Coordinates of C-alpha atoms and ligand atoms in Angstrom, one line a residue:
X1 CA 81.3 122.6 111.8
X2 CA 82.7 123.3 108.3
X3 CA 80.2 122.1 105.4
X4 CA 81.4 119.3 103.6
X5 CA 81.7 119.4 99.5
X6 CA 79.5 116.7 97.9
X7 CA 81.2 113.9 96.9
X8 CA 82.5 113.5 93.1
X9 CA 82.0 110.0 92.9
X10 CA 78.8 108.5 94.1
X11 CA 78.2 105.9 97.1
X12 CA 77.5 103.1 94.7
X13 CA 80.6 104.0 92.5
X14 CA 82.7 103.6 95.8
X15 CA 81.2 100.5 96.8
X16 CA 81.8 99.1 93.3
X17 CA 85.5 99.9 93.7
X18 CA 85.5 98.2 97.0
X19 CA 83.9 95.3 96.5
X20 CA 86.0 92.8 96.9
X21 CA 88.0 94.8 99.8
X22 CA 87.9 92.3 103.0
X23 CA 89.1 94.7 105.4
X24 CA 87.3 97.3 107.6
X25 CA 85.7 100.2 105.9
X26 CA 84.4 103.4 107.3
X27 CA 81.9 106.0 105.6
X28 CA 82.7 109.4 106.5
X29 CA 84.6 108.7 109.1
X30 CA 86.1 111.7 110.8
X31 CA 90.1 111.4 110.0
X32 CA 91.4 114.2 113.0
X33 CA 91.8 111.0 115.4
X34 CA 93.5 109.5 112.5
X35 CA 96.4 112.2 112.8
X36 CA 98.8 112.8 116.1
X37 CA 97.9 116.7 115.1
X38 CA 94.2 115.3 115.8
X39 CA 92.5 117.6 113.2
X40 CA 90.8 117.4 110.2
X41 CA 87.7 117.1 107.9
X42 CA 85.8 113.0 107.2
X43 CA 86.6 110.7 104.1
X44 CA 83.8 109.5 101.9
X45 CA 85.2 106.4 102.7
X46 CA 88.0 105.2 104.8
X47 CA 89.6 101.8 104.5
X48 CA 91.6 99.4 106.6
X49 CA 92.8 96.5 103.9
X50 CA 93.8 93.4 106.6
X51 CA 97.7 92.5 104.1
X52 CA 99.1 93.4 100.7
X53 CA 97.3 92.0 98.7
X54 CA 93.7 93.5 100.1
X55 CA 95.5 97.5 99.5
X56 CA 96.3 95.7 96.0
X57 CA 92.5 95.0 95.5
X58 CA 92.2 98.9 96.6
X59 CA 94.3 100.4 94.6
X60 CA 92.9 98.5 91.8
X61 CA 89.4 99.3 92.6
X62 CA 90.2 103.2 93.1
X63 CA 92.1 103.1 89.5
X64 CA 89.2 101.2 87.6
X65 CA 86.5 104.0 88.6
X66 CA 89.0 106.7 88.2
X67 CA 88.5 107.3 92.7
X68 CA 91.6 109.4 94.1
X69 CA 93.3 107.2 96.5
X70 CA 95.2 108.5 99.3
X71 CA 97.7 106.4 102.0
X72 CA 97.1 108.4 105.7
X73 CA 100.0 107.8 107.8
X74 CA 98.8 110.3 109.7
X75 CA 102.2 112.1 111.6
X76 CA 103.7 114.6 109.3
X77 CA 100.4 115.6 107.9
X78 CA 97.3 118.3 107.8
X79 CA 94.2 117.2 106.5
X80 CA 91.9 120.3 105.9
X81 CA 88.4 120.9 107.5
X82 CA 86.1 119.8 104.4
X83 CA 88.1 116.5 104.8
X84 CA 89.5 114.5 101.9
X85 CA 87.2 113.1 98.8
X86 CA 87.6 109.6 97.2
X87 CA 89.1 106.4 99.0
X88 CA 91.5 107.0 102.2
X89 CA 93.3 104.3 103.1
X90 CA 95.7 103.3 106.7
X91 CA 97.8 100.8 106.5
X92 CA 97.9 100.0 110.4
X93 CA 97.1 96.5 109.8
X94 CA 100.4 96.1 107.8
X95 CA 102.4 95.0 110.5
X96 CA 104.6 92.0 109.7
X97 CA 108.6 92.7 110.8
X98 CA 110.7 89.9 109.9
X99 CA 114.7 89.1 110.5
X100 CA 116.4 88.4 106.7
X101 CA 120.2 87.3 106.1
X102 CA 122.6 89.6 106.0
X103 CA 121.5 92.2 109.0
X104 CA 118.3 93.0 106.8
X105 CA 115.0 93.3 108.4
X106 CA 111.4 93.4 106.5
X107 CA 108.8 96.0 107.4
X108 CA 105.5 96.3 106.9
X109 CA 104.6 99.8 105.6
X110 CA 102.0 100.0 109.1
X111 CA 104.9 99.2 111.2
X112 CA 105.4 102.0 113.6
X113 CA 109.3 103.4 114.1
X114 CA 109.3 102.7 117.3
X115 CA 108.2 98.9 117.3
X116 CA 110.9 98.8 114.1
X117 CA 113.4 99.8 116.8
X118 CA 112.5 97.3 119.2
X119 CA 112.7 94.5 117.4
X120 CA 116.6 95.7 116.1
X121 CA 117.5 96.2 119.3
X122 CA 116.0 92.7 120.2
X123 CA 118.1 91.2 117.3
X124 CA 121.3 93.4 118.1
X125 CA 121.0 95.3 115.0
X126 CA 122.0 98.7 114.8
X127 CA 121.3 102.1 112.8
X128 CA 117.7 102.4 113.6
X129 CA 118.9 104.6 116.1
X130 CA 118.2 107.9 114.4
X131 CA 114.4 107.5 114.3
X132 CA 113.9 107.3 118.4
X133 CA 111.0 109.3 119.0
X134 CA 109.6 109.3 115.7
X135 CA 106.1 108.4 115.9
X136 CA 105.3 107.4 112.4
X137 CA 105.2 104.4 110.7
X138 CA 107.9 102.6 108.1
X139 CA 105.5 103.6 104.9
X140 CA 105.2 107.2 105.8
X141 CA 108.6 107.2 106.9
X142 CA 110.1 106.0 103.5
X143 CA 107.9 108.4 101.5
X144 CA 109.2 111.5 103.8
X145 CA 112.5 110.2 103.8
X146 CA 112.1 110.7 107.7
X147 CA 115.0 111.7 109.4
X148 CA 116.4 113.5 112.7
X149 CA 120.0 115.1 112.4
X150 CA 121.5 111.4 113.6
X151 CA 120.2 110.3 110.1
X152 CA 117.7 109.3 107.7
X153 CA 115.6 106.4 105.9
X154 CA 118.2 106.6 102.7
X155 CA 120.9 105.8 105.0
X156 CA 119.7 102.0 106.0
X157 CA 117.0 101.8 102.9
X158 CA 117.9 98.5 100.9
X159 CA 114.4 98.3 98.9
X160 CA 111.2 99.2 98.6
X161 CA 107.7 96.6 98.8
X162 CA 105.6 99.0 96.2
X163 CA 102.6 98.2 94.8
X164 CA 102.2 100.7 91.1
X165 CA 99.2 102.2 90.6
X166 CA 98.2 99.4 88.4
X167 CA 98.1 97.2 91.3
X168 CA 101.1 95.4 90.3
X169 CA 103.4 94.7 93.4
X170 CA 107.5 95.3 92.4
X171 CA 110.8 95.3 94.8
X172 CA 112.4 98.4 94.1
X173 CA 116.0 99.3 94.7
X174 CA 117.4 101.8 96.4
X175 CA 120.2 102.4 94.1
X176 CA 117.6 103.4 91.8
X177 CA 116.3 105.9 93.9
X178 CA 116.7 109.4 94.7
X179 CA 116.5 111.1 98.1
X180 CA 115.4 114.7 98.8
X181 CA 115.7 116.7 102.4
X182 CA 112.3 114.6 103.6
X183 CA 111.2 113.3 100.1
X184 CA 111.7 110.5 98.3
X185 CA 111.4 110.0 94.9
X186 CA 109.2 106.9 94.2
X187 CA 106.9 106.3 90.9
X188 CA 103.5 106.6 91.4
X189 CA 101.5 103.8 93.7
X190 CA 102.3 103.1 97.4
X191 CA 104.4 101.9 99.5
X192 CA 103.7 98.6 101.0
X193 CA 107.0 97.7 103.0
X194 CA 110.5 98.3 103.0
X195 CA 113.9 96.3 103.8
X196 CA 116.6 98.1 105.8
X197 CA 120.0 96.9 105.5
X198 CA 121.1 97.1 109.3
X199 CA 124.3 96.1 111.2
X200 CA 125.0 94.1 114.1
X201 CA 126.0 95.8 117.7
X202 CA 126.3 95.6 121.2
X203 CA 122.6 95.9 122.8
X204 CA 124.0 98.6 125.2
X205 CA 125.6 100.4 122.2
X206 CA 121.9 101.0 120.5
X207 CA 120.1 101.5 123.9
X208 CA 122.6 104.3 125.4
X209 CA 122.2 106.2 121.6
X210 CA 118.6 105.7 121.4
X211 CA 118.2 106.9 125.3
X212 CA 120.3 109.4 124.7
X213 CA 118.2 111.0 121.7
X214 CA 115.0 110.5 123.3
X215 CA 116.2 112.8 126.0
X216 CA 117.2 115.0 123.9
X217 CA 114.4 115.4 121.8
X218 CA 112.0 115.3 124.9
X219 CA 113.8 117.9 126.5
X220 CA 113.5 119.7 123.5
X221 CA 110.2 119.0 121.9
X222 CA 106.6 119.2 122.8
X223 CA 106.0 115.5 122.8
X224 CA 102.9 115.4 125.2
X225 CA 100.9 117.7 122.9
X226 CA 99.1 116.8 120.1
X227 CA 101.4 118.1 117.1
X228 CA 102.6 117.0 113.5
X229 CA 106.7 117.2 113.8
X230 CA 108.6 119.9 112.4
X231 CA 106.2 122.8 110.6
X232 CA 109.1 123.7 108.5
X233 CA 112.1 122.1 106.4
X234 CA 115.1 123.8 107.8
X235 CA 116.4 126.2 105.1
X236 CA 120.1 125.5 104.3
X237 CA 122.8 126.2 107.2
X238 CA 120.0 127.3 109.3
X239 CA 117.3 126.4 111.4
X240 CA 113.5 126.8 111.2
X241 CA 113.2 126.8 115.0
X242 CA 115.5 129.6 115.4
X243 CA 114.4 131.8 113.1
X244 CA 110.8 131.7 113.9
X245 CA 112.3 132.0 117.6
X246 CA 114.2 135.1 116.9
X247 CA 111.0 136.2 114.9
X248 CA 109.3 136.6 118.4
X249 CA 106.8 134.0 117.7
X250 CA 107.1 131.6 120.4
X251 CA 103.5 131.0 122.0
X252 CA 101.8 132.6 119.1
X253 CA 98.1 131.4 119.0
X254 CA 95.5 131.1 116.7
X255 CA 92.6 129.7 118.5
X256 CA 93.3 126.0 119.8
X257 CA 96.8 126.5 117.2
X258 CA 100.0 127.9 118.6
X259 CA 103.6 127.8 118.3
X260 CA 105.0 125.8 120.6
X261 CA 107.2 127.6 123.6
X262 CA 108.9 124.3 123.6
X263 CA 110.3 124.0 119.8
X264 CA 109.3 127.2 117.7
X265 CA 109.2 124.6 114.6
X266 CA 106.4 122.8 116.2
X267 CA 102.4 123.6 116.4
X268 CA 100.7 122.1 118.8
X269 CA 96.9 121.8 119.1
X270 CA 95.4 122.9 122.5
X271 CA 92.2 121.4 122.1
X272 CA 90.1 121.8 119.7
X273 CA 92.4 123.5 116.6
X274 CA 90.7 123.5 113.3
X275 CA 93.0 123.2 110.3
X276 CA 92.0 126.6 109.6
X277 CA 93.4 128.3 112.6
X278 CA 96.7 126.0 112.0
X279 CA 96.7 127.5 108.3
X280 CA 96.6 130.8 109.4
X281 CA 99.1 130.6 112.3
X282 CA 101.6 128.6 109.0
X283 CA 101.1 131.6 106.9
X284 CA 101.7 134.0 109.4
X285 CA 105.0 132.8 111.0
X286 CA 106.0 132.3 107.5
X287 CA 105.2 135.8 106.5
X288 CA 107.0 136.8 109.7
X289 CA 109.9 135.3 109.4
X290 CA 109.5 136.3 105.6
X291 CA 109.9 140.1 106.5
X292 CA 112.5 140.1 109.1
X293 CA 115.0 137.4 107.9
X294 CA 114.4 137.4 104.1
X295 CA 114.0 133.3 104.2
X296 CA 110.9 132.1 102.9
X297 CA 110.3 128.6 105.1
X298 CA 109.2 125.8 103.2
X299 CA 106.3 123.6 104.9
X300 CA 107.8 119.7 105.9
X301 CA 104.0 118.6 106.4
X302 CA 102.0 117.1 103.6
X303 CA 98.6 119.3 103.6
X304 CA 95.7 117.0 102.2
X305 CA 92.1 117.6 101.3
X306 CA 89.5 120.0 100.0
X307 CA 90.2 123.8 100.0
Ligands
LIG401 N1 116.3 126.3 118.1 C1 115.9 127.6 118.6 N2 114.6 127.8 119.0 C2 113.7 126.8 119.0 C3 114.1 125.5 118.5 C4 115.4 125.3 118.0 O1 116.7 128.5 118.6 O2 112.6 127.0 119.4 C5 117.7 126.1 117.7 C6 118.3 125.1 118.6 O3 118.8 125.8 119.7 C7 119.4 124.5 117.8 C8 118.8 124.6 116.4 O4 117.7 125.5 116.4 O5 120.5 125.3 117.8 C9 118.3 123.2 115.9 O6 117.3 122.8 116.8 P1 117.0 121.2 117.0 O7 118.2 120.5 117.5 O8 115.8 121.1 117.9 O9 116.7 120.6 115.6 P2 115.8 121.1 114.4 O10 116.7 121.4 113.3 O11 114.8 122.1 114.8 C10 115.6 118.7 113.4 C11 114.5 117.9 112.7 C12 113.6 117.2 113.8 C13 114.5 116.3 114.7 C14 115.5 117.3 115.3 C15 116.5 116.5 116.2 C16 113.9 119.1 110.7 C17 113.0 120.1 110.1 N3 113.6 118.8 112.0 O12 115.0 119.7 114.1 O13 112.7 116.3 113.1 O14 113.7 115.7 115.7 O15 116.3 117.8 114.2 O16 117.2 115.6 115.5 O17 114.8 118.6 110.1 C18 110.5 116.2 112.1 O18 111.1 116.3 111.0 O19 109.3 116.1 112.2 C19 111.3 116.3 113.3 C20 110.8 116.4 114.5

């Protein structure tokens, strides 16, 4: 058990920015259940607002008594063993999905992909198709500018539901945007829900690409283990899982942390992995593939928490 760093900011200063909070909130609550890599350190407080305008009331709260605030998707992520200081919030309960005009459907940033692409197909709208077998959720998904080589969030994004760190809710456009490989670029504050600008299509259309992908990507990924997506961006005209593959570091383990035999750009915890050992086994495929290939891998995950 790793010793956890005294809190910056007192119980009753957290309770203060809280206060008015209705939904569920949890005091040092481990977060490794929280994450599909299942491992990680406890938040001083984690919190479960129950719509918008409850994470409003949080994000206010955290920004009067000056409290870090952090969203936890919880997919693409590595929370460190000493866990994560100040307010932690999920958004799980943000789960309205609505039909607009025009082919455009409303999510809820809690809304998981998947359930997003159920309820296109169910309205025979298409070009969700390139997130089958994404796990995360729309929030997390229009942050990382999530994507699989069929595509990515820019390409459907209409708007963003964002709340500022003020607490003051705004639509913004994606026009006004910029995309990254996995990032987007978004002010500071959260994301709250996004519209998708979709098209309409034949429901055999969407299911044969969508069946199709999630074969592939089961055939070629270790879904069934706990893991946290691609370890790696792919470096330009190459591929992460190749080079650490050609590296001869397929099956490398670091206690419960290895590199999948599956997908070399995967770690997958056998058990018990402690961010630690997932660290390590990072830095050393990355120092591997470093020496042999000259390409210096940059990390896809967002690593959160105390060091
Ligand atoms: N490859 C190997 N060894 C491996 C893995 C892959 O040689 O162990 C080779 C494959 O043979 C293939 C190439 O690398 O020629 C590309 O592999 P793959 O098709 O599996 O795609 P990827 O580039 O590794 C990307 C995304 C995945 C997404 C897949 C499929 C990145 C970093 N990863 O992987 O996204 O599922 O395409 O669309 O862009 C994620 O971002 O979390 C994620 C899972």
């Amino acid at each position: 058990m790793v010793a956890r760093p005294r809190s910056l900011h007192s119980v009753s200063v957290l309770r203060q920015a809280l206060l008015e909070v209705k939904g569920k909130i949890l005091w040092h609550e481990l977060l490794a259940p929280y994450t599909s890599l299942n491992v990680g350190g406890d938040a001083d407080v984690l919190v479960f607002p129950v719509d918008v305008d409850d994470a409003i009331r949080v994000v206010r709260g955290a920004r009067k008594n000056h409290i870090p605030l952090v969203v936890l998707g919880g997919t693409n992520v590595l929370i460190r063993d000493k866990g994560i200081r100040g307010i932690v919030m999920q958004l799980k309960h943000l789960t309205m999905i609505q039909e607009n005009p025009g082919q455009v459907v409303y999510a809820q940033a809690g809304v998981r992909l998947p359930k997003l692409m159920q309820f296109a197909l169910s309205r025979k709208l298409s070009g969700m198709e390139w997130a089958a077998g994404i796990p995360g959720t729309v929030g997390g998904g229009v942050v990382m500018n999530a994507g699989t080589r069929l595509g990515q969030m820019q390409d459907v994004l209409q708007a963003v539901d964002f709340v500022t760190i003020h607490g003051i809710r705004k639509r913004l456009e994606t026009s006004l945007l910029s995309f990254l490989y996995r990032k987007t670029i978004l002010p500071q504050g959260i994301v709250v829900g996004a519209w998708m600008q979709l098209r309409s299509a034949g429901k055999d259309a969407i299911q044969s690409a969508t069946k199709n992908y999630l074969q592939y990507r089961k055939g070629t990924q270790p879904l069934t283990l706990p893991n946290a997506g691609s370890v790696f961006k792919n470096p330009s005209g190459d591929s992460a899982g190749r080079l650490i593959e050609e590296a001869g570091l397929k099956g490398l383990r670091i206690g419960d942390a290895e590199v999948s035999s599956k997908h070399a750009n995967f770690i997958v915890n056998r058990g018990e992995a402690t961010a630690e050992q997932v660290l390590l086994l990072v830095r050393k495929v990355r120092d591997r593939v470093a020496r042999k290939f000259g390409i210096r891998l940059k990390l896809e995950w967002k690593v959160l928490g105390e060091r």
